[in-house]
Coordinates of C-alpha atoms in Angstrom, one line a residue:
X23 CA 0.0 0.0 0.0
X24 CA 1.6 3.7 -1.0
X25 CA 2.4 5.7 1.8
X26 CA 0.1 8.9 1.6
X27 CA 2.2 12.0 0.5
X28 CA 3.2 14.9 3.5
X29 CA 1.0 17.1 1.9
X30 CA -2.4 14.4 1.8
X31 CA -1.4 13.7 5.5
X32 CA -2.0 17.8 5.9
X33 CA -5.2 18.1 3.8
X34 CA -6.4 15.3 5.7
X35 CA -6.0 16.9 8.8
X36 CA -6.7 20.2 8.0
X37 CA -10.3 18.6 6.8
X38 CA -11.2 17.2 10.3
X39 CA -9.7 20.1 12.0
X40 CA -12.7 21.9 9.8
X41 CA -15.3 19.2 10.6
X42 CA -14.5 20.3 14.6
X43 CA -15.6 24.1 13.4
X44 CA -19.8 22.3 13.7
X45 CA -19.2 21.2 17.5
X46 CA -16.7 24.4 18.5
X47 CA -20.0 26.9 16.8
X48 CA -22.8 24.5 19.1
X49 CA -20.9 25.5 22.0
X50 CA -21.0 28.8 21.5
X51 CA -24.5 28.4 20.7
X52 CA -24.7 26.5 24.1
X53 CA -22.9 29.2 25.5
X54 CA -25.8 31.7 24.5
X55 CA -28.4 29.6 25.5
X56 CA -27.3 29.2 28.9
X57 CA -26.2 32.8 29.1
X58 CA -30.0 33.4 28.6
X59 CA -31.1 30.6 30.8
X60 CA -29.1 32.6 33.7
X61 CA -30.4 36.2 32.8
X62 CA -34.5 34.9 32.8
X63 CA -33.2 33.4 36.7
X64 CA -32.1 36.8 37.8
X65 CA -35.1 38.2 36.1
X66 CA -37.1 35.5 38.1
X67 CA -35.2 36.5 41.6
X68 CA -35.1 39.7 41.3
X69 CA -39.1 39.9 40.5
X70 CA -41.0 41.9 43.3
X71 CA -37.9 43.8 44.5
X72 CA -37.4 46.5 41.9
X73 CA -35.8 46.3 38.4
X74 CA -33.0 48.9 37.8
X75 CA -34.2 52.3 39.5
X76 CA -33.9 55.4 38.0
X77 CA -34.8 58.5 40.3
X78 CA -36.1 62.3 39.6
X79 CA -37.3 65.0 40.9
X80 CA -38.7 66.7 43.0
X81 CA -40.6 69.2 40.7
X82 CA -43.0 71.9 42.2
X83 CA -46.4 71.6 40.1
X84 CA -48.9 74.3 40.8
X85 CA -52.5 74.2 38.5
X86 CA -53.8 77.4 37.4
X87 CA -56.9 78.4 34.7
X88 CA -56.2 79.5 31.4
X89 CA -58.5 81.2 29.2
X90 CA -57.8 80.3 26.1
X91 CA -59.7 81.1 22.1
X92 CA -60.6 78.6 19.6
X93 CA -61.7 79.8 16.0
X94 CA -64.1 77.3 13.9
X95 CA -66.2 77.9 11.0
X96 CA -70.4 77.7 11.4
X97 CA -72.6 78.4 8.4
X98 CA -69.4 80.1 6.5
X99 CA -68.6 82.3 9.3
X100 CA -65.9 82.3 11.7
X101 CA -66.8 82.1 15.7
X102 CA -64.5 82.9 18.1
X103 CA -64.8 81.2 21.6
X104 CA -63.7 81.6 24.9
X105 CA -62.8 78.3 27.2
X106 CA -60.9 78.1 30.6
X107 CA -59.0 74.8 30.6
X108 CA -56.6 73.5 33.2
X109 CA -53.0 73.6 33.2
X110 CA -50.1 73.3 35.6
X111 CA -46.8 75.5 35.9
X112 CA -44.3 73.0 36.3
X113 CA -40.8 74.8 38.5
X114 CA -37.6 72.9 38.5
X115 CA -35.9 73.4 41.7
X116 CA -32.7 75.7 41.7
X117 CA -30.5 73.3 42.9
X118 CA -30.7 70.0 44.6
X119 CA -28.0 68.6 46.8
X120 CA -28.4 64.9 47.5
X121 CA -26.2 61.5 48.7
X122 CA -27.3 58.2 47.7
X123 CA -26.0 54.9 50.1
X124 CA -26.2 51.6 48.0
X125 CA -26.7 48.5 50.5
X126 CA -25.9 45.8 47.7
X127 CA -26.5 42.2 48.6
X128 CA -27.0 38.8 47.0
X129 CA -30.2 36.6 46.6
X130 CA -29.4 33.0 45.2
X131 CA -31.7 30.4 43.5
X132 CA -30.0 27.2 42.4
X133 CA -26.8 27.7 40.5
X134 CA -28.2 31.1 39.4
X135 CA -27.6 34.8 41.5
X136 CA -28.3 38.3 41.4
X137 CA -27.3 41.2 42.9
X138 CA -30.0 43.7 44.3
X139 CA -29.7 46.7 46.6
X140 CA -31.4 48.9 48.9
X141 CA -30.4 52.6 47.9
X142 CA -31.4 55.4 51.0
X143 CA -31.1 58.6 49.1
X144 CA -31.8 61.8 51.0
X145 CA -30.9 65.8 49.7
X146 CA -32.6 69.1 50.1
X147 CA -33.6 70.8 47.1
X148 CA -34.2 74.8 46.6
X149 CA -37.2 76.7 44.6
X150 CA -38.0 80.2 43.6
X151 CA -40.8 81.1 42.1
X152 CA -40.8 83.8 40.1
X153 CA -42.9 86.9 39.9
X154 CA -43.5 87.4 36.5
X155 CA -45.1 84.6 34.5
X156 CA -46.3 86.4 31.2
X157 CA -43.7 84.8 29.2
X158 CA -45.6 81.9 29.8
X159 CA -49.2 82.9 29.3
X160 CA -49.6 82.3 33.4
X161 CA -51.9 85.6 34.6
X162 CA -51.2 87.0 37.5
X163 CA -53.0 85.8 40.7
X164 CA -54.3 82.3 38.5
X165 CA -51.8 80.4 40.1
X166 CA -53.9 78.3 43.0
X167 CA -51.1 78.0 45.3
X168 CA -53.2 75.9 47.6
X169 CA -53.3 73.2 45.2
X170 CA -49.5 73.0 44.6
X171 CA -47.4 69.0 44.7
X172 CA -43.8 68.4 44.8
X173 CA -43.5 65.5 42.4
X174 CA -40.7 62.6 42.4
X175 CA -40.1 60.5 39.9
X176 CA -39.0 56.5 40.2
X177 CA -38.9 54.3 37.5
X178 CA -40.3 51.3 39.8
X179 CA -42.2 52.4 41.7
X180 CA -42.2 48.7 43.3
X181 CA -39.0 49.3 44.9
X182 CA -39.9 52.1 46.6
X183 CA -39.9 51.5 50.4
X184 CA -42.4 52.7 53.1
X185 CA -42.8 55.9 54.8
X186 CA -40.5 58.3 52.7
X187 CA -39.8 61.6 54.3
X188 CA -40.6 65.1 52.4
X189 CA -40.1 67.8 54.9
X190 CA -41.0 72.0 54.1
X191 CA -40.1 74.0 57.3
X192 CA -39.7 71.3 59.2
X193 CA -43.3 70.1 59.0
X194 CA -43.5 66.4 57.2
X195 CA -45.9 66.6 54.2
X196 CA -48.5 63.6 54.0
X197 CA -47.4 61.8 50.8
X198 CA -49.8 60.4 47.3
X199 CA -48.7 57.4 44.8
X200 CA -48.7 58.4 41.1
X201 CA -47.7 61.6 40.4
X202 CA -44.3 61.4 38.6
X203 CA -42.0 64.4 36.7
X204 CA -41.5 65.4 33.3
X205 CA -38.5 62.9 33.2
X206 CA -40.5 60.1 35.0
X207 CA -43.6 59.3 34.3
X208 CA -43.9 57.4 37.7
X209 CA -43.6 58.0 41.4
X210 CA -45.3 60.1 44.3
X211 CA -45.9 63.1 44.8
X212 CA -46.4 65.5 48.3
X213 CA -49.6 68.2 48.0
X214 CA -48.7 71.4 49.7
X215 CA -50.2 74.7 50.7
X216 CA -47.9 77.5 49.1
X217 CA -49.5 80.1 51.0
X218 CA -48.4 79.1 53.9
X219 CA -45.2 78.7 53.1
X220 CA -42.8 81.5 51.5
X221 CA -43.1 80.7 47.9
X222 CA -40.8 83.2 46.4
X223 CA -38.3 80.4 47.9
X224 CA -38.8 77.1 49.0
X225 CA -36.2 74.4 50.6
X226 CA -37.2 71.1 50.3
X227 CA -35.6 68.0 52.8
X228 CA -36.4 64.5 51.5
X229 CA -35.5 61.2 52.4
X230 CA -36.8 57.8 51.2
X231 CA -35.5 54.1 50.5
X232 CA -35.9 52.3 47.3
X233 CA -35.1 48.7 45.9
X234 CA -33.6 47.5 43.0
X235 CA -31.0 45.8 41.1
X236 CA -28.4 46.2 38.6
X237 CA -28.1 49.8 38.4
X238 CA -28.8 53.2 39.7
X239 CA -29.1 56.1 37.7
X240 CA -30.2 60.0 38.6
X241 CA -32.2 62.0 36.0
X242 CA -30.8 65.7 36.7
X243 CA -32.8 68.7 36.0
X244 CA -32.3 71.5 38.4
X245 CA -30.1 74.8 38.3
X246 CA -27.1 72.8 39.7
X247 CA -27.2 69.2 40.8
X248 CA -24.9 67.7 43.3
X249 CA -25.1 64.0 43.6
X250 CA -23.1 61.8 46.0
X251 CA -23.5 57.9 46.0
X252 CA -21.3 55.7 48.5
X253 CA -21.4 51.8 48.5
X254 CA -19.5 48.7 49.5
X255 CA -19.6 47.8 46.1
X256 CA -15.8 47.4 44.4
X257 CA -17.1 46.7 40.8
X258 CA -19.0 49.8 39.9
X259 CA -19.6 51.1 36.0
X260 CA -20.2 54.4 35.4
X261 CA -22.4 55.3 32.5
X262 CA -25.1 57.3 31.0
X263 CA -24.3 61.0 29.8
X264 CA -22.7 62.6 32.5
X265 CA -19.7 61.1 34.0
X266 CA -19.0 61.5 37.8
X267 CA -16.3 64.5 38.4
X268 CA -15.1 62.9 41.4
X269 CA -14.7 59.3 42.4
X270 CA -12.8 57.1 45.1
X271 CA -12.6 53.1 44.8
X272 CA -10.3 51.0 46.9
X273 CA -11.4 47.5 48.6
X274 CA -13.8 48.7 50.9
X275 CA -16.0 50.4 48.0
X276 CA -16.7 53.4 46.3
X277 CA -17.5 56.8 46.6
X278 CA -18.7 59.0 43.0
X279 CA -19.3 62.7 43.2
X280 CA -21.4 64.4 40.5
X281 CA -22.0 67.9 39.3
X282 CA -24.3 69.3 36.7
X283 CA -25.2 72.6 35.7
X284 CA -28.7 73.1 34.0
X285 CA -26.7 74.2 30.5
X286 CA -25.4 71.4 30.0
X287 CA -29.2 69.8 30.2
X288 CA -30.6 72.3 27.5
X289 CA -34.0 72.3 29.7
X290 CA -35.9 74.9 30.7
X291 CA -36.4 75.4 34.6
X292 CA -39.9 76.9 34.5
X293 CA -42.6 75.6 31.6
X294 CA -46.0 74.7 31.3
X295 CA -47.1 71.3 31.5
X296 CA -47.4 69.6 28.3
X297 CA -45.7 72.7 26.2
X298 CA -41.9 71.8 26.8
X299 CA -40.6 71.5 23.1
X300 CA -36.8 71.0 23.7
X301 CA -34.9 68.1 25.6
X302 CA -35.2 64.8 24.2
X303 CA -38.2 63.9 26.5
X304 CA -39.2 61.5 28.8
X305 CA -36.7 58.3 30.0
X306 CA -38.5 55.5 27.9
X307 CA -39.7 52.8 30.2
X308 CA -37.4 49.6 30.4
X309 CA -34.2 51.6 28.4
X310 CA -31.2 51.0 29.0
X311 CA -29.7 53.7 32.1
X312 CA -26.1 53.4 30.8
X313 CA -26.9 54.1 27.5
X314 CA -29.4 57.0 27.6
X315 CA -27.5 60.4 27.4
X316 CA -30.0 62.4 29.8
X317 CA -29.0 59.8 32.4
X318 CA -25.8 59.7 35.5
X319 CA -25.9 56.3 35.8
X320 CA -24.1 53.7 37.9
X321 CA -24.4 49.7 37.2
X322 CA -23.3 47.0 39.9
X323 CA -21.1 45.1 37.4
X324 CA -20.3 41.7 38.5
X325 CA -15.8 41.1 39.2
X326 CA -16.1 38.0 36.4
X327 CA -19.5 37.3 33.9
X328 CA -18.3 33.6 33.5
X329 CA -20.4 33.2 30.2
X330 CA -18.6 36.7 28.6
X331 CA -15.0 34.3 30.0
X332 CA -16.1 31.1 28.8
X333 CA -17.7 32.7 25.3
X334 CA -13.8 34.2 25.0
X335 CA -12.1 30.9 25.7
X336 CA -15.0 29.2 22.9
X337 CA -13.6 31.6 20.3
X338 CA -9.9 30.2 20.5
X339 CA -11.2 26.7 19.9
X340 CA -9.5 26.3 16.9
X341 CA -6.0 27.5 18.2
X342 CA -5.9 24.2 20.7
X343 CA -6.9 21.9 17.6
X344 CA -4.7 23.6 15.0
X345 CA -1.6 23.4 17.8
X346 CA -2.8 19.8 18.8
X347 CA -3.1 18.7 14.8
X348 CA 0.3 20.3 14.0
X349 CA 2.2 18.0 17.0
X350 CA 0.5 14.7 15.9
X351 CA 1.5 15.8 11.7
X352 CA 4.8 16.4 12.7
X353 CA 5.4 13.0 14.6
X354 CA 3.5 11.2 11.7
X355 CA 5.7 12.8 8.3
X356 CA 9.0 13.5 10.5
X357 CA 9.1 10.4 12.6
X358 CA 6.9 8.0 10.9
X359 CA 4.5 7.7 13.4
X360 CA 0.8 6.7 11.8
X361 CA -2.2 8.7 12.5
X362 CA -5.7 7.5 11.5
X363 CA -7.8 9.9 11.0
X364 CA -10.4 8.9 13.7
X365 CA -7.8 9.5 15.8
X366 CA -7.6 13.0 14.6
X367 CA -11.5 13.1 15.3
X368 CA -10.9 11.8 19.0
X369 CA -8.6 13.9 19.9
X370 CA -10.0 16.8 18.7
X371 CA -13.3 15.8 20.3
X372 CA -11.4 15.8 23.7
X373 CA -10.2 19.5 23.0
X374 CA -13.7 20.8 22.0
X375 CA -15.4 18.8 25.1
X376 CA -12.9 21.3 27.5
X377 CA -15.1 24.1 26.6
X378 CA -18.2 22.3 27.8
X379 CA -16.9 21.4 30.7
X380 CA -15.5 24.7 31.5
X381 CA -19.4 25.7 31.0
X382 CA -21.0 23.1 32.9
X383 CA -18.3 23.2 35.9
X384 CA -18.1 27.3 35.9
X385 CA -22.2 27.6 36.7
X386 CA -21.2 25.8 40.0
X387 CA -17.7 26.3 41.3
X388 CA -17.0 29.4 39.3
X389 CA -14.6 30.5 36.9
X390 CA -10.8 30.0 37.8
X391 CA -11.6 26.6 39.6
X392 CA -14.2 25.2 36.8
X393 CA -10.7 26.3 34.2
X394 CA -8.3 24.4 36.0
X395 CA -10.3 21.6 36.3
X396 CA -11.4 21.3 32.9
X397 CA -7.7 22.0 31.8
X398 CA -6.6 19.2 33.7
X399 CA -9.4 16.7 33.0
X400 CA -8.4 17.0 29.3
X401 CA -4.9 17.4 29.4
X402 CA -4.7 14.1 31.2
X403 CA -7.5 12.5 28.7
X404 CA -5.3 13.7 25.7
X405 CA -1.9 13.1 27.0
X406 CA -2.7 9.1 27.5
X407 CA -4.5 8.4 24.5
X408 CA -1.5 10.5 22.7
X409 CA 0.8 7.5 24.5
X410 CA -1.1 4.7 22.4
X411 CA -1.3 7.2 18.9
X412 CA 2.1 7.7 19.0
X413 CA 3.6 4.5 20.8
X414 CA 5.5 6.4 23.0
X415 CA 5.0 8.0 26.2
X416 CA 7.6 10.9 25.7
X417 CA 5.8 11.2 22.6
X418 CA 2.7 11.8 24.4
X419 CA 4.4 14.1 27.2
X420 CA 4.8 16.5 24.1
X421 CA 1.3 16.5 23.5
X422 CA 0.8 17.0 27.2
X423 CA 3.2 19.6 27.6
X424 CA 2.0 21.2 24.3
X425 CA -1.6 21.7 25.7
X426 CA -0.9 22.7 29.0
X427 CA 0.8 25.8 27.9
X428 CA -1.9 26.7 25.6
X429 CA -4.1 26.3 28.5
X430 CA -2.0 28.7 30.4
X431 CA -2.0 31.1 27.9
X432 CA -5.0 31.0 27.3
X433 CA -5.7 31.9 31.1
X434 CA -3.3 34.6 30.5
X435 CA -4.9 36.3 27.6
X436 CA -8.7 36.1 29.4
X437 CA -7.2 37.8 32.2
X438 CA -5.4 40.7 29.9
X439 CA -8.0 41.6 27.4
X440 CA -6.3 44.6 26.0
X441 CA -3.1 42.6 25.2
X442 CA -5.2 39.3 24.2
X443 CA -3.8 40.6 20.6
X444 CA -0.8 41.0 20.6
X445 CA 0.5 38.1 22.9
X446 CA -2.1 35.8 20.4
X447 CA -0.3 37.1 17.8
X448 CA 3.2 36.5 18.8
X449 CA 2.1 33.1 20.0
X450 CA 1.1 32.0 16.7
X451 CA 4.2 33.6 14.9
X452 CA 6.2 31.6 17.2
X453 CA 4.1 28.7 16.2
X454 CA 4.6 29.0 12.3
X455 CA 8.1 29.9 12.7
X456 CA 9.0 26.9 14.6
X457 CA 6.8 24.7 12.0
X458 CA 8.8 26.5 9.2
X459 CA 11.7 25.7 10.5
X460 CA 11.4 22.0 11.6
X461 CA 10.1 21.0 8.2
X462 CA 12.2 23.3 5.9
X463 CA 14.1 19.7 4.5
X464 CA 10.9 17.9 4.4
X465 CA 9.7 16.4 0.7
X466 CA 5.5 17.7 1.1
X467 CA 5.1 16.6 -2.9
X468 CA 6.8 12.7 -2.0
X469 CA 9.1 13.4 -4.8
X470 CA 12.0 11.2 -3.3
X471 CA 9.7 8.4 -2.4
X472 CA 8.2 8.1 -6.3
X473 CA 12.0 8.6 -7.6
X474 CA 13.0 5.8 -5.2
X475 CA 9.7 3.4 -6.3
X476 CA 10.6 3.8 -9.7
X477 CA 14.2 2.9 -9.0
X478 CA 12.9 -0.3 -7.1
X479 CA 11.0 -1.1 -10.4
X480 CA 13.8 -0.7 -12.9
X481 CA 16.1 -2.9 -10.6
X482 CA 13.5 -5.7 -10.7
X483 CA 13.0 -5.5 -14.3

């Protein structure tokens, strides 16, 4: 039987390394499923507590009548009429000074957790109310003062704990669900008596709890906002469109300082209700915090998403094959070692199972633990069916040796994303060059071994 060429021994294994591109893609699809699996069991956890908060407010809302004309045509001729509606001056305070303390903690439900907190924000905000209101169609003395609300917003209102404190003068202010801002469609609101109170400027003191989890974010709209938010947290991720100007992490937490001036909100302080033209308009319900740019947001990022790590490790699948195929070609065409290609197939199976077990065993022990088992499982596995491929157990320590440092590099380059790159690059220049130069002398066509059959011919003839 004629020995296959170098170069059919490479096709051959270049084809099953392709074949293992169908099992490498269902883990990754695995990957995903589970990955969604985990974010409906948070979802399911977290359920009743509060979904990721976002907080406004307060707003001063006073109603007054307006007399307004409406023109329409009757028999061909134009009537004029006269109708009072209702309408409410809406005054964004002057500035608001508040501190936010995030009480993370973790609720667990099989294999699956979350991370929810309980955020007690407290501040004082500052009104004045203007005396002239003609700009804005507002008459003089239509303003029922009487009937005036400070409004809050909350995106979830479900997470919002009992007894919140709004304080004017000292006195505490009896408190109403629904309500909401012109950010926040949601929330609770205080009523208020403006003429008892002096309502050419008003200080505000408020103080409540609220639930949620995953992220907190502040919708500013004020003269000058000042937002502080402390936590235990060590993983924090700022986002949104405003960026904190100060901020202090270390072990034991962190500590973000915000400022924002009302010019850099393009709003209006004082409108009418249901006039406002610019701003972009009201947070859409169920957005994303730390991508809407009216939004200072802060996300409680967990230290290591295992299916992000183990979705990473999927996608250099083919690098453990390719550097596993290249050892066993070498031993086959260089030292005449035979390689079926089941063989191939097994091996490579081995390599591709690592990833699923790296899944399966990360769910429960986490990351580092689940990769060094799964590293070892199949470097062992590989390493002694190697021994009876290649009839040889120094043979097979190559192998061994060859896939734990691939596994260790691999380690490396999930723990330094930014150089992942470069040091993957380098690694597989090293590889080709060290290929290049162990088979520079070798024959891929099988030129010699024709010449040489030919000469066995003639000699018998």
């Amino acid at each position: 039987m004629t020995e296959p060429t170098p170069s059919r021994k490479f096709l051959r294994a270049l084809l099953v390394g392709f074949l293992l591109a169908i099992p490498i893609f269902s883990v990754w699809l695995l990957v995903y499923d589970r990955q969604s699996q985990s974010a409906q069991a948070r979802t399911s956890i977290a359920a009743g507590w509060g979904g990721a908060q976002v907080i406004a407010g307060p707003e001063l809302s006073i109603p007054f009548k307006q007399t307004v004309n409406t023109s329409e045509q009757v028999n061909g001729q134009t009537v004029t009429r006269t109708a009072t509606i209702d309408r409410r001056l809406v005054i964004a305070p002057s500035g608001i000074d508040a501190a936010s303390t995030l009480l993370p903690e973790r609720r667990s439900r099989s294999i699956y957790d979350v991370v929810i907190y309980r955020a007690v924000t407290s501040g004082r905000a500052l009104f004045q109310l203007p005396t002239d209101l003609t700009s804005l169609g507002v008459q003089s003395g239509s303003l029922q003062l009487a009937r005036a609300e400070l409004r809050f917003g909350i995106s979830d209102a479900r997470g919002l704990s009992a007894n919140p404190q709004i304080r004017v003068g000292g006195q505490l202010l009896p408190l109403g669900p629904g309500g909401g801002t012109s950010l926040i469609p949601s929330g609770f609101y205080a009523p208020i008596d403006l003429t008892k109170t002096n309502s050419a400027k008003l200080a505000v003191d408020f103080r409540f709890s609220l639930r949620g989890n995953g992220s907190i974010a502040l919708a500013p709209r004020a003269g000058d906002t000042a937002w502080r938010v402390t936590s235990p947290w060590t993983n924090p991720s700022f986002g949104g469109g405003f960026l904190p100007e100060s901020r202090k992490l270390d072990e034991s937490g962190f500590d973000a300082g915000y400022r924002i001036g009302n010019l850099a909100l393009g709003r209006s302080l004082l409108f009418v209700e249901g006039t406002e033209q610019e701003g972009p308009g009201k947070i859409a319900p169920g957005a994303d915090p730390s991508q809407d740019a009216q939004l200072a947001s802060i996300q409680l990022v967990e230290p290591v998403d295992l299916y992000s790590q183990v979705n990473r490790a999927t996608k250099y699948g083919f690098l453990f094959v390719g550097f596993t195929f290249l050892a066993y070609l070498l031993f086959d065409i260089i030292a005449g070692v035979r390689v079926a290609t089941i063989e191939y197939l097994l091996a490579g199976a081995g390599l591709v199972l690592f990833f699923v077990l790296l899944l399966a065993f990360a769910e429960v022990i986490g990351f580092s633990p689940a990769y060094l088992l799964a590293a070892a499982a199949i470097t062992g596995l590989n390493t002694a069916y190697s021994a009876a491929v290649l009839k040889s157990w120094r043979r097979a320590a190559v192998i061994g040796a060859i896939l734990a440092a691939l596994y260790a590099v691999l380690y490396v380059l999930l723990s330094l994303e930014a150089y992942s790159l470069l040091i993957g690059s380098i690694l597989l220049f090293a590889a080709l060059a060290g290929t290049m130069y162990v088979t520079r002398r070798l024959d891929w066509a099988g030129s010699q071994q024709a010449n040489s059959q030919e000469g066995g011919a003639d000699r018998e003839a």
